[in-house]
Amino acid sequence: MIRKNSKITGTVLACVLVAGALTGCANPQKEGTEALEQGNYEEAREQFQKTVQNGNEEKAAEGYRGLGMAYYGLEDYGAAMEAFEQAVAQGAEQSVQLYHLMSVCAMQNENYEKALDYIQTGMGLAQTSDGKESVDADMLREMRYNEIVCLEQQADWESAKQKVEEYLSEYPDDETVQKEAEFLKTR
């Protein structure tokens, strides 16, 4: 089972809002951000689509991030992942939150190898964060759990066992992962 925390969506939305404010957001970007805040994902998708098509590369990166958030809200995880990947390719700030969302999208599309890459990149960013970015502890826990799921889905039993042990050393009361540990003993 994939863990995806709705609080994380709010965290990334905050990143879109800050980026919009910093770039002096154009009208479609501002309207898209407002639509995201209101949970109107179709409207947000339309507005961010206009932002990415306007030809301004700086705004396009943040437009793709917003577009990814809109698709994520619409539960179109394939389109969300593509938009997030475009945001990174266009130079959007890489963050733990962004890579977490990308990993959830990949898992929803059963691309566990890609999800694992995103998880590891995101956790690497968390380890190298020098105070610029506050990293949500619940999100990191969720990423660590999803890492185990990805390893199991790829039948990498030894790595999954190792990650379960590491996880339980930090979160010994997680009953779901305790059950996973029991399951992995049979592998």
Coordinates of N, CA and C in Angstrom, one line a residue:
M1 N 0.8 -1.2 0.0 CA 0.0 0.0 0.0 C 0.9 1.2 0.0
I2 N 0.6 2.2 -0.9 CA 1.3 3.4 -1.0 C 0.8 4.4 0.1
R3 N 1.7 5.1 0.7 CA 1.4 6.1 1.6 C 1.5 7.4 0.9
K4 N 0.5 8.2 1.0 CA 0.5 9.6 0.4 C -0.3 10.5 1.3
N5 N 0.4 11.4 1.9 CA -0.1 12.3 2.9 C -0.7 13.6 2.2
S6 N -1.9 13.9 2.5 CA -2.5 15.1 1.9 C -1.8 16.4 2.5
K7 N -1.2 16.3 3.6 CA -0.5 17.5 4.2 C 0.7 17.9 3.3
I8 N 1.2 16.9 2.6 CA 2.4 17.1 1.7 C 1.9 18.0 0.5
T9 N 0.7 17.7 0.0 CA 0.1 18.5 -1.1 C 0.1 20.0 -0.7
G10 N -0.3 20.2 0.5 CA -0.3 21.6 1.0 C 1.1 22.2 1.1
T11 N 2.1 21.4 1.4 CA 3.5 21.9 1.5 C 3.9 22.3 0.1
V12 N 3.6 21.4 -0.9 CA 4.1 21.8 -2.3 C 3.3 23.0 -2.8
L13 N 2.0 23.0 -2.4 CA 1.2 24.2 -2.8 C 1.8 25.5 -2.3
A14 N 2.3 25.4 -1.1 CA 3.0 26.6 -0.5 C 4.2 26.9 -1.3
C15 N 5.0 25.9 -1.8 CA 6.1 26.2 -2.7 C 5.7 26.9 -4.0
V16 N 4.6 26.4 -4.5 CA 4.1 27.1 -5.8 C 3.7 28.5 -5.5
L17 N 3.1 28.8 -4.3 CA 2.7 30.1 -4.0 C 3.9 31.0 -3.8
V18 N 4.9 30.5 -3.1 CA 6.1 31.3 -2.9 C 6.8 31.6 -4.2
A19 N 6.9 30.5 -5.1 CA 7.6 30.7 -6.4 C 6.8 31.7 -7.2
G20 N 5.5 31.6 -7.1 CA 4.7 32.6 -7.9 C 4.9 34.0 -7.4
A21 N 5.0 34.2 -6.1 CA 5.2 35.5 -5.6 C 6.6 36.0 -5.9
L22 N 7.6 35.1 -5.9 CA 9.0 35.5 -6.3 C 9.1 35.9 -7.7
T23 N 8.4 35.2 -8.6 CA 8.5 35.5 -10.0 C 7.6 36.6 -10.5
G24 N 6.8 37.2 -9.6 CA 5.9 38.2 -10.0 C 4.8 37.6 -10.9
C25 N 4.1 36.6 -10.4 CA 3.4 35.7 -11.3 C 2.4 36.5 -12.2
A26 N 2.4 35.9 -13.4 CA 1.5 36.4 -14.4 C 0.1 36.0 -14.0
N27 N -0.9 36.6 -14.6 CA -2.3 36.4 -14.3 C -2.7 34.9 -14.3
P28 N -2.4 34.1 -15.3 CA -2.8 32.7 -15.3 C -2.1 31.9 -14.2
Q29 N -0.9 32.3 -13.8 CA -0.2 31.6 -12.8 C -0.9 31.9 -11.4
K30 N -1.2 33.2 -11.2 CA -1.9 33.6 -10.0 C -3.3 32.9 -9.9
E31 N -4.0 32.9 -11.0 CA -5.3 32.3 -11.0 C -5.2 30.8 -10.8
G32 N -4.2 30.2 -11.4 CA -4.0 28.8 -11.2 C -3.7 28.4 -9.7
T33 N -2.9 29.2 -9.1 CA -2.5 29.0 -7.7 C -3.8 29.2 -6.8
E34 N -4.6 30.2 -7.1 CA -5.8 30.4 -6.4 C -6.8 29.2 -6.6
A35 N -6.9 28.7 -7.8 CA -7.7 27.6 -8.1 C -7.2 26.3 -7.3
L36 N -5.9 26.1 -7.2 CA -5.3 25.0 -6.4 C -5.7 25.2 -5.0
E37 N -5.6 26.4 -4.4 CA -6.0 26.6 -3.0 C -7.4 26.2 -2.8
Q38 N -8.3 26.5 -3.7 CA -9.7 26.2 -3.6 C -10.1 24.8 -3.9
G39 N -9.1 24.0 -4.4 CA -9.4 22.6 -4.8 C -10.1 22.5 -6.1
N40 N -10.0 23.5 -6.9 CA -10.6 23.5 -8.3 C -9.5 23.1 -9.2
Y41 N -9.2 21.8 -9.3 CA -8.1 21.4 -10.1 C -8.2 21.5 -11.6
E42 N -9.4 21.4 -12.1 CA -9.6 21.6 -13.6 C -9.3 23.1 -13.9
E43 N -9.8 24.0 -13.2 CA -9.4 25.4 -13.4 C -7.9 25.7 -13.3
A44 N -7.4 25.1 -12.3 CA -5.9 25.2 -12.0 C -5.1 24.7 -13.2
R45 N -5.6 23.5 -13.7 CA -4.9 22.9 -14.9 C -5.0 23.8 -16.1
E46 N -6.1 24.4 -16.3 CA -6.3 25.3 -17.5 C -5.4 26.5 -17.3
Q47 N -5.3 27.1 -16.2 CA -4.5 28.3 -15.9 C -3.0 28.0 -16.0
F48 N -2.6 26.9 -15.4 CA -1.1 26.6 -15.5 C -0.7 26.2 -16.9
Q49 N -1.7 25.6 -17.7 CA -1.4 25.3 -19.1 C -1.1 26.5 -19.8
K50 N -1.8 27.6 -19.6 CA -1.6 28.9 -20.2 C -0.2 29.4 -19.8
T51 N 0.2 29.2 -18.5 CA 1.5 29.7 -18.0 C 2.6 29.0 -18.7
V52 N 2.5 27.7 -18.9 CA 3.6 27.0 -19.6 C 3.7 27.3 -21.1
Q53 N 2.6 27.7 -21.6 CA 2.6 28.0 -23.1 C 3.0 29.5 -23.4
N54 N 3.2 30.3 -22.4 CA 3.4 31.7 -22.7 C 4.8 32.0 -23.2
G55 N 5.7 31.1 -23.2 CA 7.1 31.3 -23.8 C 8.1 31.8 -22.8
N56 N 7.7 32.2 -21.6 CA 8.7 32.6 -20.6 C 9.2 31.4 -19.8
E57 N 10.5 31.1 -20.0 CA 11.1 29.9 -19.5 C 11.1 29.9 -17.9
E58 N 11.3 31.0 -17.3 CA 11.3 31.1 -15.9 C 10.0 30.7 -15.3
K59 N 8.9 31.3 -15.9 CA 7.6 31.1 -15.4 C 7.1 29.7 -15.8
A60 N 7.6 29.1 -16.9 CA 7.2 27.8 -17.4 C 7.6 26.8 -16.3
A61 N 8.8 26.9 -15.7 CA 9.2 25.9 -14.7 C 8.1 25.8 -13.6
E62 N 7.8 27.0 -13.1 CA 6.8 27.0 -12.0 C 5.4 26.7 -12.5
G63 N 5.1 27.0 -13.7 CA 3.8 26.6 -14.3 C 3.7 25.1 -14.4
Y64 N 4.8 24.4 -14.8 CA 4.8 23.0 -14.8 C 4.6 22.4 -13.4
R65 N 5.2 23.0 -12.4 CA 5.0 22.5 -11.1 C 3.6 22.6 -10.7
G66 N 3.0 23.8 -11.0 CA 1.6 24.0 -10.7 C 0.7 23.0 -11.5
L67 N 1.0 22.8 -12.7 CA 0.3 21.9 -13.6 C 0.4 20.5 -13.0
G68 N 1.5 20.1 -12.5 CA 1.7 18.8 -11.8 C 0.8 18.7 -10.6
M69 N 0.7 19.8 -9.8 CA -0.2 19.8 -8.7 C -1.6 19.6 -9.1
A70 N -2.0 20.3 -10.1 CA -3.4 20.2 -10.6 C -3.7 18.8 -11.0
Y71 N -2.8 18.2 -11.8 CA -3.0 16.8 -12.3 C -3.0 15.8 -11.1
Y72 N -2.2 16.1 -10.1 CA -2.1 15.3 -8.9 C -3.5 15.3 -8.2
G73 N -4.0 16.5 -8.0 CA -5.3 16.7 -7.4 C -6.4 16.0 -8.2
L74 N -6.3 15.9 -9.5 CA -7.2 15.2 -10.3 C -7.0 13.7 -10.4
E75 N -5.9 13.3 -9.7 CA -5.5 11.9 -9.6 C -5.1 11.3 -11.0
D76 N -4.6 12.2 -11.9 CA -4.1 11.8 -13.1 C -2.6 11.8 -12.9
Y77 N -2.1 10.7 -12.3 CA -0.7 10.6 -11.9 C 0.3 10.5 -13.0
G78 N -0.1 10.0 -14.1 CA 0.8 9.9 -15.3 C 1.1 11.4 -15.8
A79 N 0.1 12.1 -15.9 CA 0.2 13.5 -16.4 C 0.9 14.4 -15.3
A80 N 0.6 14.1 -14.1 CA 1.3 14.8 -13.0 C 2.8 14.6 -13.0
M81 N 3.2 13.3 -13.2 CA 4.6 13.0 -13.2 C 5.3 13.6 -14.4
E82 N 4.7 13.6 -15.5 CA 5.2 14.3 -16.7 C 5.4 15.8 -16.4
A83 N 4.4 16.4 -15.8 CA 4.5 17.8 -15.6 C 5.6 18.1 -14.5
F84 N 5.7 17.3 -13.5 CA 6.8 17.5 -12.5 C 8.2 17.3 -13.1
E85 N 8.3 16.3 -14.0 CA 9.5 16.1 -14.7 C 9.9 17.3 -15.6
Q86 N 8.9 17.9 -16.2 CA 9.1 19.1 -17.1 C 9.5 20.2 -16.2
A87 N 8.9 20.3 -15.0 CA 9.3 21.4 -14.1 C 10.8 21.3 -13.7
V88 N 11.3 20.1 -13.4 CA 12.7 19.9 -13.1 C 13.5 20.2 -14.3
A89 N 13.1 19.7 -15.5 CA 13.9 20.0 -16.7 C 14.0 21.5 -17.1
Q90 N 12.9 22.2 -16.7 CA 12.9 23.6 -17.0 C 13.6 24.5 -15.9
G91 N 14.1 23.8 -14.9 CA 14.9 24.5 -13.9 C 14.2 24.9 -12.6
A92 N 13.0 24.3 -12.4 CA 12.3 24.5 -11.1 C 13.2 24.0 -10.0
E93 N 13.1 24.7 -8.8 CA 13.9 24.3 -7.7 C 13.5 22.9 -7.3
Q94 N 14.6 22.1 -7.1 CA 14.4 20.7 -6.7 C 14.2 20.6 -5.2
S95 N 13.2 20.0 -4.8 CA 12.9 19.9 -3.4 C 12.5 18.4 -3.0
V96 N 12.6 18.2 -1.7 CA 12.2 16.9 -1.2 C 10.7 16.7 -1.5
Q97 N 9.9 17.7 -1.3 CA 8.5 17.6 -1.5 C 8.2 17.2 -3.0
L98 N 8.9 17.9 -3.9 CA 8.6 17.6 -5.3 C 9.0 16.2 -5.7
Y99 N 10.1 15.7 -5.2 CA 10.5 14.3 -5.5 C 9.6 13.3 -4.8
H100 N 9.1 13.7 -3.6 CA 8.1 12.8 -3.0 C 6.8 12.7 -3.9
L101 N 6.3 13.8 -4.3 CA 5.2 13.7 -5.2 C 5.4 12.9 -6.5
M102 N 6.6 13.1 -7.0 CA 7.0 12.4 -8.2 C 7.0 10.9 -7.9
S103 N 7.5 10.5 -6.8 CA 7.6 9.1 -6.4 C 6.2 8.5 -6.2
V104 N 5.3 9.2 -5.6 CA 3.9 8.8 -5.4 C 3.3 8.6 -6.8
C105 N 3.5 9.5 -7.7 CA 2.9 9.4 -9.1 C 3.5 8.1 -9.8
A106 N 4.8 7.9 -9.6 CA 5.4 6.7 -10.3 C 4.8 5.4 -9.7
M107 N 4.6 5.4 -8.3 CA 4.1 4.2 -7.7 C 2.6 4.0 -8.1
Q108 N 1.9 5.1 -8.2 CA 0.5 4.9 -8.7 C 0.4 4.3 -10.1
N109 N 1.4 4.6 -10.9 CA 1.5 4.0 -12.2 C 2.3 2.7 -12.3
E110 N 2.6 2.2 -11.1 CA 3.3 0.9 -10.9 C 4.7 0.9 -11.6
N111 N 5.3 2.1 -11.6 CA 6.7 2.2 -12.1 C 7.6 2.3 -10.8
Y112 N 7.8 1.2 -10.2 CA 8.5 1.2 -8.9 C 10.0 1.5 -9.0
E113 N 10.6 1.2 -10.1 CA 12.0 1.5 -10.3 C 12.2 3.0 -10.3
K114 N 11.4 3.7 -11.1 CA 11.4 5.2 -11.2 C 11.1 5.8 -9.9
A115 N 10.0 5.2 -9.2 CA 9.6 5.7 -7.9 C 10.8 5.6 -6.9
L116 N 11.5 4.5 -6.9 CA 12.6 4.4 -6.0 C 13.7 5.4 -6.3
D117 N 14.0 5.7 -7.6 CA 14.9 6.7 -7.9 C 14.5 8.1 -7.3
Y118 N 13.2 8.4 -7.5 CA 12.7 9.7 -7.0 C 12.8 9.7 -5.4
I119 N 12.5 8.6 -4.8 CA 12.6 8.6 -3.3 C 14.0 8.8 -2.9
Q120 N 14.9 8.1 -3.5 CA 16.3 8.2 -3.1 C 16.9 9.6 -3.4
T121 N 16.5 10.2 -4.5 CA 16.9 11.6 -4.8 C 16.3 12.5 -3.7
G122 N 15.0 12.4 -3.4 CA 14.4 13.3 -2.4 C 15.0 13.1 -1.1
M123 N 15.3 11.9 -0.7 CA 15.9 11.7 0.7 C 17.3 12.2 0.7
G124 N 18.0 12.1 -0.5 CA 19.3 12.7 -0.6 C 19.3 14.2 -0.4
L125 N 18.3 14.9 -1.0 CA 18.1 16.3 -0.8 C 17.9 16.6 0.6
A126 N 17.1 15.8 1.3 CA 16.8 16.0 2.7 C 18.1 16.0 3.6
Q127 N 19.0 15.0 3.2 CA 20.2 14.9 4.0 C 21.2 16.0 3.7
T128 N 21.1 16.6 2.5 CA 22.1 17.7 2.2 C 21.5 19.1 2.5
S129 N 20.2 19.1 2.9 CA 19.6 20.4 3.2 C 20.3 21.1 4.3
D130 N 20.7 22.3 4.0 CA 21.5 23.1 5.0 C 20.7 24.1 5.6
G131 N 19.4 23.8 5.9 CA 18.5 24.7 6.6 C 17.7 25.6 5.6
K132 N 18.0 25.5 4.3 CA 17.3 26.3 3.3 C 15.8 25.8 3.3
E133 N 15.6 24.5 3.5 CA 14.3 23.9 3.3 C 14.0 23.1 4.6
S134 N 12.8 23.4 5.1 CA 12.4 22.6 6.2 C 11.8 21.3 5.7
V135 N 12.2 20.2 6.2 CA 11.8 18.9 5.6 C 10.8 18.3 6.7
D136 N 9.7 18.0 6.2 CA 8.6 17.5 7.1 C 9.0 16.1 7.5
A137 N 9.0 15.8 8.8 CA 9.4 14.5 9.3 C 8.4 13.4 8.9
D138 N 7.1 13.7 8.8 CA 6.1 12.8 8.4 C 6.3 12.4 6.9
M139 N 6.7 13.4 6.1 CA 7.0 13.1 4.7 C 8.2 12.2 4.6
L140 N 9.2 12.4 5.3 CA 10.4 11.5 5.2 C 10.0 10.1 5.7
R141 N 9.2 10.0 6.7 CA 8.8 8.7 7.2 C 8.0 8.0 6.1
E142 N 7.1 8.7 5.4 CA 6.3 8.2 4.3 C 7.2 7.7 3.2
M143 N 8.2 8.5 2.9 CA 9.1 8.2 1.8 C 9.9 6.9 2.1
R144 N 10.3 6.8 3.4 CA 11.0 5.6 3.8 C 10.1 4.3 3.7
Y145 N 8.9 4.5 4.1 CA 7.9 3.4 3.9 C 7.7 3.0 2.5
N146 N 7.5 4.0 1.6 CA 7.3 3.8 0.2 C 8.6 3.2 -0.4
E147 N 9.7 3.5 0.1 CA 11.0 2.8 -0.4 C 10.9 1.3 -0.2
I148 N 10.4 0.9 1.0 CA 10.3 -0.5 1.2 C 9.3 -1.1 0.3
V149 N 8.2 -0.5 0.0 CA 7.2 -1.0 -0.9 C 7.8 -1.2 -2.3
C150 N 8.5 -0.2 -2.7 CA 9.2 -0.3 -4.1 C 10.1 -1.4 -4.2
L151 N 10.9 -1.6 -3.1 CA 11.9 -2.7 -3.1 C 11.1 -4.1 -3.2
E152 N 10.1 -4.2 -2.4 CA 9.3 -5.4 -2.4 C 8.6 -5.6 -3.8
Q153 N 8.1 -4.6 -4.4 CA 7.5 -4.7 -5.7 C 8.5 -5.2 -6.8
Q154 N 9.8 -4.9 -6.6 CA 10.8 -5.3 -7.5 C 11.4 -6.6 -7.1
A155 N 10.9 -7.2 -6.0 CA 11.4 -8.5 -5.5 C 12.9 -8.4 -5.1
D156 N 13.3 -7.2 -4.6 CA 14.6 -7.0 -4.0 C 14.5 -7.3 -2.5
W157 N 14.3 -8.5 -2.1 CA 14.0 -8.9 -0.8 C 15.1 -8.5 0.2
E158 N 16.3 -8.7 -0.1 CA 17.4 -8.4 0.8 C 17.5 -6.9 1.1
S159 N 17.4 -6.1 0.1 CA 17.3 -4.6 0.3 C 16.1 -4.2 1.1
A160 N 15.0 -4.9 0.8 CA 13.7 -4.5 1.6 C 13.9 -4.9 3.0
K161 N 14.5 -6.1 3.3 CA 14.7 -6.5 4.7 C 15.6 -5.4 5.4
Q162 N 16.6 -5.0 4.8 CA 17.5 -4.0 5.4 C 16.8 -2.7 5.7
K163 N 16.0 -2.3 4.7 CA 15.3 -1.0 4.9 C 14.2 -1.1 6.0
V164 N 13.6 -2.3 6.1 CA 12.6 -2.5 7.2 C 13.3 -2.5 8.5
E165 N 14.5 -3.1 8.6 CA 15.2 -3.0 9.9 C 15.6 -1.6 10.3
E166 N 16.0 -0.8 9.3 CA 16.4 0.6 9.5 C 15.1 1.4 9.9
Y167 N 14.0 1.1 9.2 CA 12.8 1.8 9.5 C 12.3 1.5 10.9
L168 N 12.3 0.3 11.3 CA 11.8 -0.1 12.6 C 12.7 0.3 13.7
S169 N 14.0 0.5 13.4 CA 14.9 1.1 14.5 C 14.5 2.5 14.8
E170 N 13.9 3.2 13.9 CA 13.5 4.6 14.1 C 12.0 4.7 14.5
Y171 N 11.2 3.8 13.9 CA 9.8 3.8 14.2 C 9.3 2.5 14.7
P172 N 9.7 2.0 15.8 CA 9.4 0.7 16.3 C 7.9 0.4 16.5
D173 N 7.1 1.3 16.6 CA 5.7 1.1 16.9 C 4.8 1.0 15.6
D174 N 5.4 1.1 14.4 CA 4.6 1.0 13.2 C 4.2 -0.5 12.9
E175 N 3.0 -0.8 13.2 CA 2.5 -2.1 13.1 C 2.5 -2.6 11.7
T176 N 2.2 -1.8 10.7 CA 2.2 -2.2 9.3 C 3.6 -2.7 8.9
V177 N 4.6 -1.9 9.3 CA 6.0 -2.3 8.9 C 6.4 -3.6 9.7
Q178 N 5.9 -3.7 10.9 CA 6.2 -4.9 11.7 C 5.7 -6.1 11.0
K179 N 4.5 -6.0 10.4 CA 3.9 -7.1 9.6 C 4.8 -7.4 8.3
E180 N 5.3 -6.3 7.7 CA 6.1 -6.4 6.6 C 7.4 -7.2 6.9
A181 N 7.9 -6.9 8.1 CA 9.1 -7.6 8.6 C 8.9 -9.1 8.7
E182 N 7.7 -9.4 9.2 CA 7.3 -10.8 9.3 C 7.2 -11.5 8.0
F183 N 6.6 -10.7 7.0 CA 6.4 -11.2 5.7 C 7.8 -11.5 5.0
L184 N 8.7 -10.5 5.2 CA 10.0 -10.6 4.6 C 10.8 -11.8 5.1
K185 N 10.5 -12.2 6.3 CA 11.3 -13.4 6.9 C 11.0 -14.6 6.1
T186 N 9.9 -14.6 5.3 CA 9.5 -15.8 4.5 C 10.2 -15.7 3.1
R187 N 10.8 -14.6 2.8 CA 11.4 -14.5 1.5 C 12.9 -14.8 1.5

